[in-house]
Short mmCIF file of C-alpha atoms and ligand atoms in Angstrom, two decimals:
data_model
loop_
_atom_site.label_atom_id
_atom_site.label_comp_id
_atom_site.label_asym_id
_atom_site.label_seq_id
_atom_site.Cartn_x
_atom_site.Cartn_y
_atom_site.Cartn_z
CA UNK A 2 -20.97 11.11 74.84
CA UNK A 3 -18.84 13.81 74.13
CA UNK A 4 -15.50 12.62 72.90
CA UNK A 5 -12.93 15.67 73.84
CA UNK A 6 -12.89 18.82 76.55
CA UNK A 7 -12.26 21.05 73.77
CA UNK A 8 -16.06 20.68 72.53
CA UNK A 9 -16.80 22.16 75.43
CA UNK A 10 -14.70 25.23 76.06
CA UNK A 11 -16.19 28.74 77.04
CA UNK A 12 -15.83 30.88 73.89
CA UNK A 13 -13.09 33.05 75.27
CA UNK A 14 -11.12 29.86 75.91
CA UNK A 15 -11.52 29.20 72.24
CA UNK A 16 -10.48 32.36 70.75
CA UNK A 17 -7.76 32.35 72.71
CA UNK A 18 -6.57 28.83 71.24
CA UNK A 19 -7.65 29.51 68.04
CA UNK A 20 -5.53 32.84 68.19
CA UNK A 21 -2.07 31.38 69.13
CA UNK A 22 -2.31 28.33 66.57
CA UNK A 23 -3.23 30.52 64.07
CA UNK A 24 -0.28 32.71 64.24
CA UNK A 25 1.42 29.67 64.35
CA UNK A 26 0.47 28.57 61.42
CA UNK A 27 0.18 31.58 59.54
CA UNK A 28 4.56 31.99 60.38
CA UNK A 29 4.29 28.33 58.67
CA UNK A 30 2.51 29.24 55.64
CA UNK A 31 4.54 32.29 55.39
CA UNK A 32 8.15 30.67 55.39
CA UNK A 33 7.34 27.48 53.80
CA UNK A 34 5.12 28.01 50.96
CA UNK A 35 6.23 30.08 47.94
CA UNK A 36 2.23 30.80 46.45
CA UNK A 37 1.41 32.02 50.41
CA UNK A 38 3.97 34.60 51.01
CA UNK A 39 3.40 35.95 47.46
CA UNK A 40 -0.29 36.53 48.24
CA UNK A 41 0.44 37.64 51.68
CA UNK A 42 2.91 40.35 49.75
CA UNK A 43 0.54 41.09 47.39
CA UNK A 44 -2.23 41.91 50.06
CA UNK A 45 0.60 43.72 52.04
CA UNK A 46 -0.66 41.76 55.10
CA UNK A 47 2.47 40.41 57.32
CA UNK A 48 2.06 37.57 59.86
CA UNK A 49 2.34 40.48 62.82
CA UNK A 50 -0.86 42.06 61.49
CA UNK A 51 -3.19 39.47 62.72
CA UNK A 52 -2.99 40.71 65.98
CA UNK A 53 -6.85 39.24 67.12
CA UNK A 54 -9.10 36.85 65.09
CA UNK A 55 -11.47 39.98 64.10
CA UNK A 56 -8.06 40.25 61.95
CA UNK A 57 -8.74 37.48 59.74
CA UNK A 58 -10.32 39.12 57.15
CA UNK A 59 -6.76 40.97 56.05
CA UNK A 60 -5.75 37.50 54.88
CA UNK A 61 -5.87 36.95 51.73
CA UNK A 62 -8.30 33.64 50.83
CA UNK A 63 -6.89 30.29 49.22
CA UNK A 64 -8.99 28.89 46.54
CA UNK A 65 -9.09 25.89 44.65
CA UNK A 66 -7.23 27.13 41.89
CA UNK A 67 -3.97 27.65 44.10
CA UNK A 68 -4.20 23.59 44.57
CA UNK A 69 -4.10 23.35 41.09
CA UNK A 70 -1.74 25.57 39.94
CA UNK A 71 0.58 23.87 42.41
CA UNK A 72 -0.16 20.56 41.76
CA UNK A 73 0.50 18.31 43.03
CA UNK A 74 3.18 19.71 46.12
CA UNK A 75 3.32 23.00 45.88
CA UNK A 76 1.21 24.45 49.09
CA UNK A 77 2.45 21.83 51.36
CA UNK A 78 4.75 23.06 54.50
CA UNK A 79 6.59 19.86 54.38
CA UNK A 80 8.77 17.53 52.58
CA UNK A 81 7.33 14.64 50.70
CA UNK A 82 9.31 12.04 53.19
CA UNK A 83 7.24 13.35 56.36
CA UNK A 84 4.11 12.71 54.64
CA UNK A 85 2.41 9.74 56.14
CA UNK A 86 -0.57 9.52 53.47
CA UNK A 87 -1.41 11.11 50.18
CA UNK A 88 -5.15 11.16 49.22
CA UNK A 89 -6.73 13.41 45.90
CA UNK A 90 -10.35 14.68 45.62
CA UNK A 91 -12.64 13.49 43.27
CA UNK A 92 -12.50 15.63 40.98
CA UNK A 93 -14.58 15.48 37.93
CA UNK A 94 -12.24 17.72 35.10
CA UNK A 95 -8.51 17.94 34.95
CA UNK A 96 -5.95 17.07 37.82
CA UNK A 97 -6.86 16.08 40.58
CA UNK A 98 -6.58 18.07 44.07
CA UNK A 99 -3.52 16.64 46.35
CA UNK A 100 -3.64 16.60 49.64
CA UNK A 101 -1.32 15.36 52.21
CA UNK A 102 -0.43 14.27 55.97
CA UNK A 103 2.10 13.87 58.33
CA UNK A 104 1.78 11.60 61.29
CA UNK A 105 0.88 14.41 63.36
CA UNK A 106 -2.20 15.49 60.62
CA UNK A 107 -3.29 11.61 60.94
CA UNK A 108 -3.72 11.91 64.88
CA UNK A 109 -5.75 15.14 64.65
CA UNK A 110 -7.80 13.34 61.71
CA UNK A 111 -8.53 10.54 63.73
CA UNK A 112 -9.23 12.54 66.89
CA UNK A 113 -11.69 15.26 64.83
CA UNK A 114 -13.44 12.15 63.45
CA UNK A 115 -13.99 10.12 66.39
CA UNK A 116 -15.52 13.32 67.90
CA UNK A 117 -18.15 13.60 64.93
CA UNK A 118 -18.75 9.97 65.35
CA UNK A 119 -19.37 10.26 69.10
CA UNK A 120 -21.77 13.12 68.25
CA UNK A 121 -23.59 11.10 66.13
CA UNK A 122 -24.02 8.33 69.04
CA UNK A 123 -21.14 5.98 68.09
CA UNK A 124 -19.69 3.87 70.95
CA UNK A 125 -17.02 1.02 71.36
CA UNK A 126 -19.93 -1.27 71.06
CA UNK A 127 -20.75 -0.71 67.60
CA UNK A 128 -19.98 -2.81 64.78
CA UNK A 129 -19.19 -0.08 62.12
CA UNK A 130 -19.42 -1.15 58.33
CA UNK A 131 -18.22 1.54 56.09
CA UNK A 132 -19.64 1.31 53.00
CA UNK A 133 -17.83 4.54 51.39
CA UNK A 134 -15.46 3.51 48.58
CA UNK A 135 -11.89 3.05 50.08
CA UNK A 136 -9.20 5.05 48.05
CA UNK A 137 -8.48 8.20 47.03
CA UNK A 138 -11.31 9.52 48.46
CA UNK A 139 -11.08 10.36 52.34
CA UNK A 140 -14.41 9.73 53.54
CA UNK A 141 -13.69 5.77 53.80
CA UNK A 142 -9.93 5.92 55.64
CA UNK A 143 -11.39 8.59 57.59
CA UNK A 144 -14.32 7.24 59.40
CA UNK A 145 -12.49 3.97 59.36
CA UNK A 146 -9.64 5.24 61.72
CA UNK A 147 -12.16 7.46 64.09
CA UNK A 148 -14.46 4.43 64.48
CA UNK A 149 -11.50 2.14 65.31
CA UNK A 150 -10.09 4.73 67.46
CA UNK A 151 -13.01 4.75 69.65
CA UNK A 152 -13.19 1.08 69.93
CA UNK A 153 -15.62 0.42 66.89
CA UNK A 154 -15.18 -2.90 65.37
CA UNK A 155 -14.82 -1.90 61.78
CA UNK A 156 -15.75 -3.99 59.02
CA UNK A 157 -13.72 -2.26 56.26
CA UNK A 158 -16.31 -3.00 53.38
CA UNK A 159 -16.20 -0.71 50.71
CA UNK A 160 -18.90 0.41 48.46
CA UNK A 161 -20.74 -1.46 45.88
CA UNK A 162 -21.54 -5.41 45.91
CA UNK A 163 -24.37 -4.38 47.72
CA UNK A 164 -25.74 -8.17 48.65
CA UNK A 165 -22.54 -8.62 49.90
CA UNK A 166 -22.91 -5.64 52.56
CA UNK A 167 -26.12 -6.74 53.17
CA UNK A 168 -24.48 -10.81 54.08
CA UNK A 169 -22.25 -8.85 56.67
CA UNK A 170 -25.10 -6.84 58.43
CA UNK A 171 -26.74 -10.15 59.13
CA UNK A 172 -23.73 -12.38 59.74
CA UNK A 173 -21.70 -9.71 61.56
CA UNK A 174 -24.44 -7.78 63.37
CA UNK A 175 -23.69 -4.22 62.21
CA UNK A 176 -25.10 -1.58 64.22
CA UNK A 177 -23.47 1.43 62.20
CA UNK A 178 -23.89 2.05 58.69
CA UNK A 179 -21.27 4.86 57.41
CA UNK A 180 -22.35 5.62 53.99
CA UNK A 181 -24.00 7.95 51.43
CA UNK A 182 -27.31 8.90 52.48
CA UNK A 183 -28.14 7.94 48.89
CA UNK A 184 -25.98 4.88 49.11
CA UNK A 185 -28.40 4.09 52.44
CA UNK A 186 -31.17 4.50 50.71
CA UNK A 187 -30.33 1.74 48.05
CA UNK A 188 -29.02 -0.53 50.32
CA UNK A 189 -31.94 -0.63 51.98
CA UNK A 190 -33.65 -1.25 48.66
CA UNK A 191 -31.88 -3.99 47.78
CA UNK A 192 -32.56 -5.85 51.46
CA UNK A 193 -36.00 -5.68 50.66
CA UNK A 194 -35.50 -7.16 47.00
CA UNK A 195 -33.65 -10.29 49.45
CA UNK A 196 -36.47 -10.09 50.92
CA UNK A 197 -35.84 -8.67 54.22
CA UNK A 198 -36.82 -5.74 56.46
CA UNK A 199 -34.17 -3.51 57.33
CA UNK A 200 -35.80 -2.26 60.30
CA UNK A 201 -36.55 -5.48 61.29
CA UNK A 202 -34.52 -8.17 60.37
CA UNK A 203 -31.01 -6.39 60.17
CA UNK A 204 -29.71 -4.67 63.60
CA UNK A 205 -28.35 -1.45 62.18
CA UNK A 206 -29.51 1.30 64.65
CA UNK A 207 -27.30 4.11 63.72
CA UNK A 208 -26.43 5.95 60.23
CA UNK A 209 -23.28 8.54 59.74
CA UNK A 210 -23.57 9.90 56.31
CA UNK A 211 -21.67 12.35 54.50
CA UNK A 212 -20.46 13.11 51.65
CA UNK A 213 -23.32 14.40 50.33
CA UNK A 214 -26.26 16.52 51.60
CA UNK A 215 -28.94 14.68 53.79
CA UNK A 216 -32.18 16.78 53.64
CA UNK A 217 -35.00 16.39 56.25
CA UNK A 218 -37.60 14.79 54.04
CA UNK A 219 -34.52 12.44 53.12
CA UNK A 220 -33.89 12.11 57.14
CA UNK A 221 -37.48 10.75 57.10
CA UNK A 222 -37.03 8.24 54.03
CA UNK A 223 -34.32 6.82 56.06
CA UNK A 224 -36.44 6.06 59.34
CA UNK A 225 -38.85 5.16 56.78
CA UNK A 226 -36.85 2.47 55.33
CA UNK A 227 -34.11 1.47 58.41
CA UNK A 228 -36.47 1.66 61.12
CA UNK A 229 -38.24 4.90 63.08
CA UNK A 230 -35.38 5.05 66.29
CA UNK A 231 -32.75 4.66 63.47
CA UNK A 232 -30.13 7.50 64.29
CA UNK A 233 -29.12 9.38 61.13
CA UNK A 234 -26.91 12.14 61.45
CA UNK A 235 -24.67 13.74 58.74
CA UNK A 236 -21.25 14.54 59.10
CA UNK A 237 -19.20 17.16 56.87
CA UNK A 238 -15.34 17.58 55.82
CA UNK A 239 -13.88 18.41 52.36
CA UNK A 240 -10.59 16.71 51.03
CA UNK A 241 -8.33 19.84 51.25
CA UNK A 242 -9.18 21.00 54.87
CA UNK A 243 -8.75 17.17 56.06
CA UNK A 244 -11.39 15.12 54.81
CA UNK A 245 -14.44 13.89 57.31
CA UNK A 246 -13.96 15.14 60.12
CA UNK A 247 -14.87 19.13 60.27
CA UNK A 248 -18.26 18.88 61.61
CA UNK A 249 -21.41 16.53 62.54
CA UNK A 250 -24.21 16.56 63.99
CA UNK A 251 -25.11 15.68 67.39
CA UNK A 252 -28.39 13.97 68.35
CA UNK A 253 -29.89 17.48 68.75
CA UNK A 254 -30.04 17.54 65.18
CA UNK A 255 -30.00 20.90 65.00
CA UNK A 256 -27.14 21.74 62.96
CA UNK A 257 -23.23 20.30 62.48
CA UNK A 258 -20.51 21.35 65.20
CA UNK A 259 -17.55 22.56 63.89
CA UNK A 260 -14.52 21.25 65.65
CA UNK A 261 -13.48 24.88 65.96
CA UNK A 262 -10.07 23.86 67.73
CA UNK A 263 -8.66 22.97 64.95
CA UNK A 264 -11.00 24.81 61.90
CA UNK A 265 -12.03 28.64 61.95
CA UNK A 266 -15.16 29.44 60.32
CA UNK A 267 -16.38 32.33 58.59
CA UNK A 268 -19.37 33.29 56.56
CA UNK A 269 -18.82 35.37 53.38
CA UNK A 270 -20.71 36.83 50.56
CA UNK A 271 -19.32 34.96 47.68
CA UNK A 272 -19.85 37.59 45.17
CA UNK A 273 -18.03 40.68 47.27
CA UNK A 274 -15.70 38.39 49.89
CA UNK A 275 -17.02 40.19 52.61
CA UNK A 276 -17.50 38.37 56.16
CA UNK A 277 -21.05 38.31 56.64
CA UNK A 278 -22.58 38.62 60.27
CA UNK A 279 -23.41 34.76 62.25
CA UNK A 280 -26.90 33.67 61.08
CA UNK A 281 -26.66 35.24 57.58
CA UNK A 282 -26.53 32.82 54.80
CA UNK A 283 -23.29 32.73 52.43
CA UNK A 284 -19.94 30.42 51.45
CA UNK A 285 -18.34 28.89 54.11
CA UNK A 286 -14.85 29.67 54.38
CA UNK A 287 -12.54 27.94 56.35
CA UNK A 288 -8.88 28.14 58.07
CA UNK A 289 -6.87 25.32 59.04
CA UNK A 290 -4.93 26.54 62.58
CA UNK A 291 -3.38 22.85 63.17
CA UNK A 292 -2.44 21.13 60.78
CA UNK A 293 1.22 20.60 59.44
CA UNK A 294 1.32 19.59 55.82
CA UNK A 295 -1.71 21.14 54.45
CA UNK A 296 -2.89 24.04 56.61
CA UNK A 297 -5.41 26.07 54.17
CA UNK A 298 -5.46 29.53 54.95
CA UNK A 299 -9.32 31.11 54.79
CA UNK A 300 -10.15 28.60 52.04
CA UNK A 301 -13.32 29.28 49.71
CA UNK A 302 -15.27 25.82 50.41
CA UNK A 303 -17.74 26.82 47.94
CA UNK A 304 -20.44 25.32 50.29
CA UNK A 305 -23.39 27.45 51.16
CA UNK A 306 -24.53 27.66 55.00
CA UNK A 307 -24.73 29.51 58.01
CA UNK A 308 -23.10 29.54 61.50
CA UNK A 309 -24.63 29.56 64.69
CA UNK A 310 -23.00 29.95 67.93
CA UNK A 311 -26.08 29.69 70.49
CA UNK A 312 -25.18 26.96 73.00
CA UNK A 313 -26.59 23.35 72.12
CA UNK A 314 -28.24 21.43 74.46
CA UNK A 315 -26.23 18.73 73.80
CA UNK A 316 -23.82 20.29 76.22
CA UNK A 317 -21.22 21.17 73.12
CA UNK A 318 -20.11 24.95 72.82
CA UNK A 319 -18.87 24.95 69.77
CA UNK A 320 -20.38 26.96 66.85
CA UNK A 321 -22.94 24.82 64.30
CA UNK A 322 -22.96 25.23 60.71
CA UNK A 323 -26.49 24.53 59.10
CA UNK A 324 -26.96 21.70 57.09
CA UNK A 325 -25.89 22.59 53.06
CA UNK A 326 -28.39 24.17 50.77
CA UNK A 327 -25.91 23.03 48.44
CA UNK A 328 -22.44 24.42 46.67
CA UNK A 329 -22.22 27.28 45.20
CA UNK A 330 -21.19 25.74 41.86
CA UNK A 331 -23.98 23.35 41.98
CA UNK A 332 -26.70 26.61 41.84
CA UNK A 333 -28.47 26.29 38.72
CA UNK A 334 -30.04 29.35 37.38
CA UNK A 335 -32.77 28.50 35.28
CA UNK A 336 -34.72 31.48 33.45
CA UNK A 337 -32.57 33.45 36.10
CA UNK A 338 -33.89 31.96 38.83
CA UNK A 339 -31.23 30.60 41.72
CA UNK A 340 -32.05 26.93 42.21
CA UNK A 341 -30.92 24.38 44.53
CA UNK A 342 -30.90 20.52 43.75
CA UNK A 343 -31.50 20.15 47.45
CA UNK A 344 -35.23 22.65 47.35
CA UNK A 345 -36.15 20.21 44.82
CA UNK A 346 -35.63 17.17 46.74
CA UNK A 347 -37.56 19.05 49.81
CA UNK A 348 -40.47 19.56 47.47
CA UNK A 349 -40.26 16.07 45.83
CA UNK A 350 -39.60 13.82 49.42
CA UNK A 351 -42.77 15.27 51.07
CA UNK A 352 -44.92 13.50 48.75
CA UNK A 353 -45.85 10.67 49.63
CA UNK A 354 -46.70 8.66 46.16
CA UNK A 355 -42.87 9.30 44.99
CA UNK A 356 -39.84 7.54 46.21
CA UNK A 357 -36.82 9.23 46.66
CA UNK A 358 -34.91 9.07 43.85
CA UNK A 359 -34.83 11.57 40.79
CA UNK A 360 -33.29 12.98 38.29
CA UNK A 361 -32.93 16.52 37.02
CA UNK A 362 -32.29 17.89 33.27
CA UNK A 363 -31.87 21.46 32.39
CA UNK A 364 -31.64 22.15 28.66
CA UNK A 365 -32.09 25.30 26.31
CA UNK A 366 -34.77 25.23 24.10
CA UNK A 367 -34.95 27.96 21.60
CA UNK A 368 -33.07 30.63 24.07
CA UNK A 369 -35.27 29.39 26.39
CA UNK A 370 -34.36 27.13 29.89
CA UNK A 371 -36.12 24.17 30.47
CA UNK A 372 -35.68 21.68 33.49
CA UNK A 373 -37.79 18.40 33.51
CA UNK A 374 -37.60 16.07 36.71
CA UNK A 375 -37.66 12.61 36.63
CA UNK A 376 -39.16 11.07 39.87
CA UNK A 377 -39.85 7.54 40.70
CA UNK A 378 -43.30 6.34 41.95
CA UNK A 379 -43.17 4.61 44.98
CA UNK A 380 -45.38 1.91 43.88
CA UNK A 381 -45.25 0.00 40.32
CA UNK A 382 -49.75 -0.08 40.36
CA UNK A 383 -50.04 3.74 39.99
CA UNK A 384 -48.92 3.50 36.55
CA UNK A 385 -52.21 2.09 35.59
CA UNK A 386 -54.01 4.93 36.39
CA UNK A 387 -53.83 7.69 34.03
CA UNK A 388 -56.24 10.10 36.05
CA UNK A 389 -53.95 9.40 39.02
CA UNK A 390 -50.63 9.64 37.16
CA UNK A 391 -52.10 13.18 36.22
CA UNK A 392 -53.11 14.44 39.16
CA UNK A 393 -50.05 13.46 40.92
CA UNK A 394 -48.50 15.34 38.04
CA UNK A 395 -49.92 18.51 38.57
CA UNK A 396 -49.42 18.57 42.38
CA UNK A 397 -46.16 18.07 41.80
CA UNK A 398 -45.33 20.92 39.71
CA UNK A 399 -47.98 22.89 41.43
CA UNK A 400 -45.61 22.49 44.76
CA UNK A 401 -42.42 22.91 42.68
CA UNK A 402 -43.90 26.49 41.37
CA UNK A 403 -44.58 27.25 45.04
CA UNK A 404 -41.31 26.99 46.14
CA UNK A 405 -39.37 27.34 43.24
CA UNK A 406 -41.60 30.02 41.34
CA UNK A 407 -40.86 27.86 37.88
CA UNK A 408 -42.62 25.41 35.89
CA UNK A 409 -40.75 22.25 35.87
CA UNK A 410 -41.91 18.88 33.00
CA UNK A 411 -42.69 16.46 35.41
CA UNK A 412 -42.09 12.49 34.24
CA UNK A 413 -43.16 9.70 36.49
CA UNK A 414 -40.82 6.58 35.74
CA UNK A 415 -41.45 3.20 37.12
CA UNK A 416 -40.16 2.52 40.49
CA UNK A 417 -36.16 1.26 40.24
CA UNK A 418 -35.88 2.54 36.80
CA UNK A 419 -33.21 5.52 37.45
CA UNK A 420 -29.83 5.23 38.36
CA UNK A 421 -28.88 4.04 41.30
CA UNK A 422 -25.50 5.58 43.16
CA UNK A 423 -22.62 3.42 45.52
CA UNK A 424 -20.63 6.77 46.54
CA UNK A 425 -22.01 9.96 45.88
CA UNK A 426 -25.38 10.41 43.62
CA UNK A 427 -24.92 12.82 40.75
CA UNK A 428 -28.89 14.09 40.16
CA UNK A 429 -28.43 17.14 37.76
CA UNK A 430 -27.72 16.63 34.42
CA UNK A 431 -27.41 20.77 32.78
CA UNK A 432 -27.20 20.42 28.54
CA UNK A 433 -26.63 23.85 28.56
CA UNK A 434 -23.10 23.44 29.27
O1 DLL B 510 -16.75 14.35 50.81
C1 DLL B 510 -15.28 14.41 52.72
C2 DLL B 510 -16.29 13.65 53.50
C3 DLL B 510 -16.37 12.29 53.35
C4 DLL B 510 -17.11 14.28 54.41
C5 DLL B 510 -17.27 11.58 54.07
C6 DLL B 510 -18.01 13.56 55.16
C7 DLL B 510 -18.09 12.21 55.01
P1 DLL B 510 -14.67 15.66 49.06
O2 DLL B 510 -14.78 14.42 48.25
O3 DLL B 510 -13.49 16.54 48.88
O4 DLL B 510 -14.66 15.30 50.59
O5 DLL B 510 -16.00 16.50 48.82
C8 DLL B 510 -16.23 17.66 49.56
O6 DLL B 510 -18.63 17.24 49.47
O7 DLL B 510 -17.37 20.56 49.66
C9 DLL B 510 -19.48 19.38 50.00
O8 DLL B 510 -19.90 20.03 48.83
C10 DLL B 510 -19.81 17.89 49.90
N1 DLL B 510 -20.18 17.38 51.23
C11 DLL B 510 -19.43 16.68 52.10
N2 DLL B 510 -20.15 16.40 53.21
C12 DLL B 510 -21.38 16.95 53.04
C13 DLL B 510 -22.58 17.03 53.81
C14 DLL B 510 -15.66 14.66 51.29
N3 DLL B 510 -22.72 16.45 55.01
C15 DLL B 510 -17.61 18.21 49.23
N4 DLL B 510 -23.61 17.71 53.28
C16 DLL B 510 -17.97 19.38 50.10
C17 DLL B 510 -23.55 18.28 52.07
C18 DLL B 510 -21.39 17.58 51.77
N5 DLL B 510 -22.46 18.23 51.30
#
């Protein structure tokens, strides 16, 4: 079902839309926020120059750094009393990012993110349990208030106490899991440690992750484990553009639709800034055009992907952004190579005697980089064969230097002997730093 007419307008329709609310907000920005007009200034770019959208690219961008040196207020458009909520990213170092919402904000929220969860096959009939950790982080309150809005029965769970979630699947029927893929995954574990079969003794038909990246081969695990019609799509938002809620996937799978209404993409080159053609791969960058308290102006996401605007058969017009290869900051370059965490799970999921959960370790070593990847087995008798273990080994790191071009230390561990993750899974560990 698709939730809104806007998914479906013609493109010129959508320019035109996108065009008036984003001189709209740009007059916002401009009068309201001190650390906009001073950028604006500094470009010598005025609100009258963006005249079309192909005028964009004479705004300045936003970056994360202009949250943070205006912590925690300083680039909203309103005063504190008309926010309605107040919700901070997760941050790993230092302050936190603030962002904020007015009533208004919390209706477009809720509308963007019961259109994701339509794409993704949601109805009013599902019994929705969100297992994302409720608090600071938006992913929980997000999908909680699209699912109720269309007509979900939400069990409000939380993450963690993972028996627990599994009790309310069979006592409360839950179709719809809303989790971390790698969450998912460990769920599913621990139902079969009780003893049951996911894909047959609990009823949940439908997955909407996010958060984190889903990759095909990790699509697979999770048919694998929750059942082979099990509908997993990924969803994908950011804190400081809204939270959930900028794009999903429909059941075309072929990409995440951008509610482009309210968010204008663009494609840049993240070393030079400049807007790269649709198709081409580079760091999505993103404008806010309706909302009040927060409206980012061409915002670095740091998120590498690629748009594409051919019409989807799942009657949608709006432009798709591939799935992630990943962030930007989360490239590791390893005896100058570029590598992605994510090309490394490809390479690991597709075979078949490992499970899907790893770990990787980048270190020096006498000037030199070194990674080693810890994988799980997928079954606790392989350890007892050496000549196996070996083989398995090599392949490995035989497909690894195929797709990689690097030698990686492989070590098999015992099945359920890494860490497992309730929100999002943190795989790299770099000693370099
Ligand atoms: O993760 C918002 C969200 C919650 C989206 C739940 C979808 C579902 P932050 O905590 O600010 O917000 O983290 C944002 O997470 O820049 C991406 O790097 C990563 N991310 C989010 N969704 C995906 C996805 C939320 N589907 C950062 N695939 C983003 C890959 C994702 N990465």
């Amino acid at each position: 079902m698709i939730w809104a007419k806007e998914e479906t307008l013609s493109r010129q329709e959508l320019q035109e839309l996108q065009l008036t609310r984003l001189k709209t907000t740009l007059k916002r920005v401009y009068e309201k926020v001190p650390a906009y007009r001073k950028k604006m200034d500094e470009a010598g770019v005025t609100c009258d120059d963006i005249k079309s959208l192909d005028d964009l690219p004479k705004l300045p961008f936003t970056v994360k750094r202009d949250m943070r040196d205006n912590y925690p207020f300083g680039m909203f458009t309103v005063p504190k009393k008309d926010l309605v909520r107040i919700h901070a990213s997760s941050g790993t170092t230092g302050k936190p990012t603030v962002v904020g919402y007015t009533r208004n904000d919390m209706a477009m929220w809720t509308e963007c993110v019961s259109r994701i969860a339509c794409m993704g096959g949601a109805t009013a009939e599902d019994v929705a349990q969100i297992s994302f950790g409720y608090g600071m982080f938006t992913g929980a309150l997000g999908l909680h208030y699209g699912l109720e809005n269309i007509g979900a029965s939400v069990i409000p769970v939380s993450s963690g106490n993972t028996q627990k979630q599994i009790m309310y699947m069979q006592d409360f029927g839950t179709t719809l899991l809303v989790a971390t893929p790698s969450y998912a995954l460990h769920i599913a574990e621990v139902a079969r440690d009780m003893g049951l079969d996911p894909a047959k003794d609990l009823n949940v038909k439908k997955g909407l992750f996010g958060g984190e990246g889903m990759t095909e081969p990790m699509r697979n695990e999770m048919h694998r484990l929750w059942g082979k019609d099990f509908i997993a799509t990924q969803n994908y938002g950011m804190s400081e553009l809204i939270g959930p809620g900028v794009s999903g996937e429909c059941l075309e799978l072929c990409g995440m639709h951008i509610n482009e209404d309210h968010f204008i993409p663009e494609i840049i080159n993240p070393e030079t800034g400049e807007v790269l053609p649709p198709g081409e791969k580079g760091e999505l960058v993103i404008t806010c055009i309706t909302k009040e308290a927060l409206p980012l102006i061409r915002y670095r996401t740091g998120d590498i992907s690629r748009l594409f605007y051919e019409p989807c058969k799942c009657g949608r017009t709006t432009v798709r952004m591939e799935n992630l290869s990943g962030r930007s900051d989360d490239m590791l370059i390893i005896r100058g190579v570029n590598v992605f965490p994510s090309q490394i799970e490809e390479v690991l999921l597709k075979i078949e005697e490992i499970g899907p959960h790893y770990e990787i370790v980048v270190d020096r070593v006498n000037y030199l980089d070194t990674m080693e990847i810890r994988v799980e087995l997928a079954d606790e008798t392989l350890l007892d064969s050496y000549a196996m273990l070996g083989e398995l080994e090599k392949r490995i790191k035989s497909n690894l230097r195929t797709v990689l071009g690097l030698d990686a230390v492989i070590k098999l561990v015992a099945p359920r002997s890494l860490r497992r993750f309730e929100g999002k899974a943190r795989r790299v560990t770099d000693l370099r730093k």
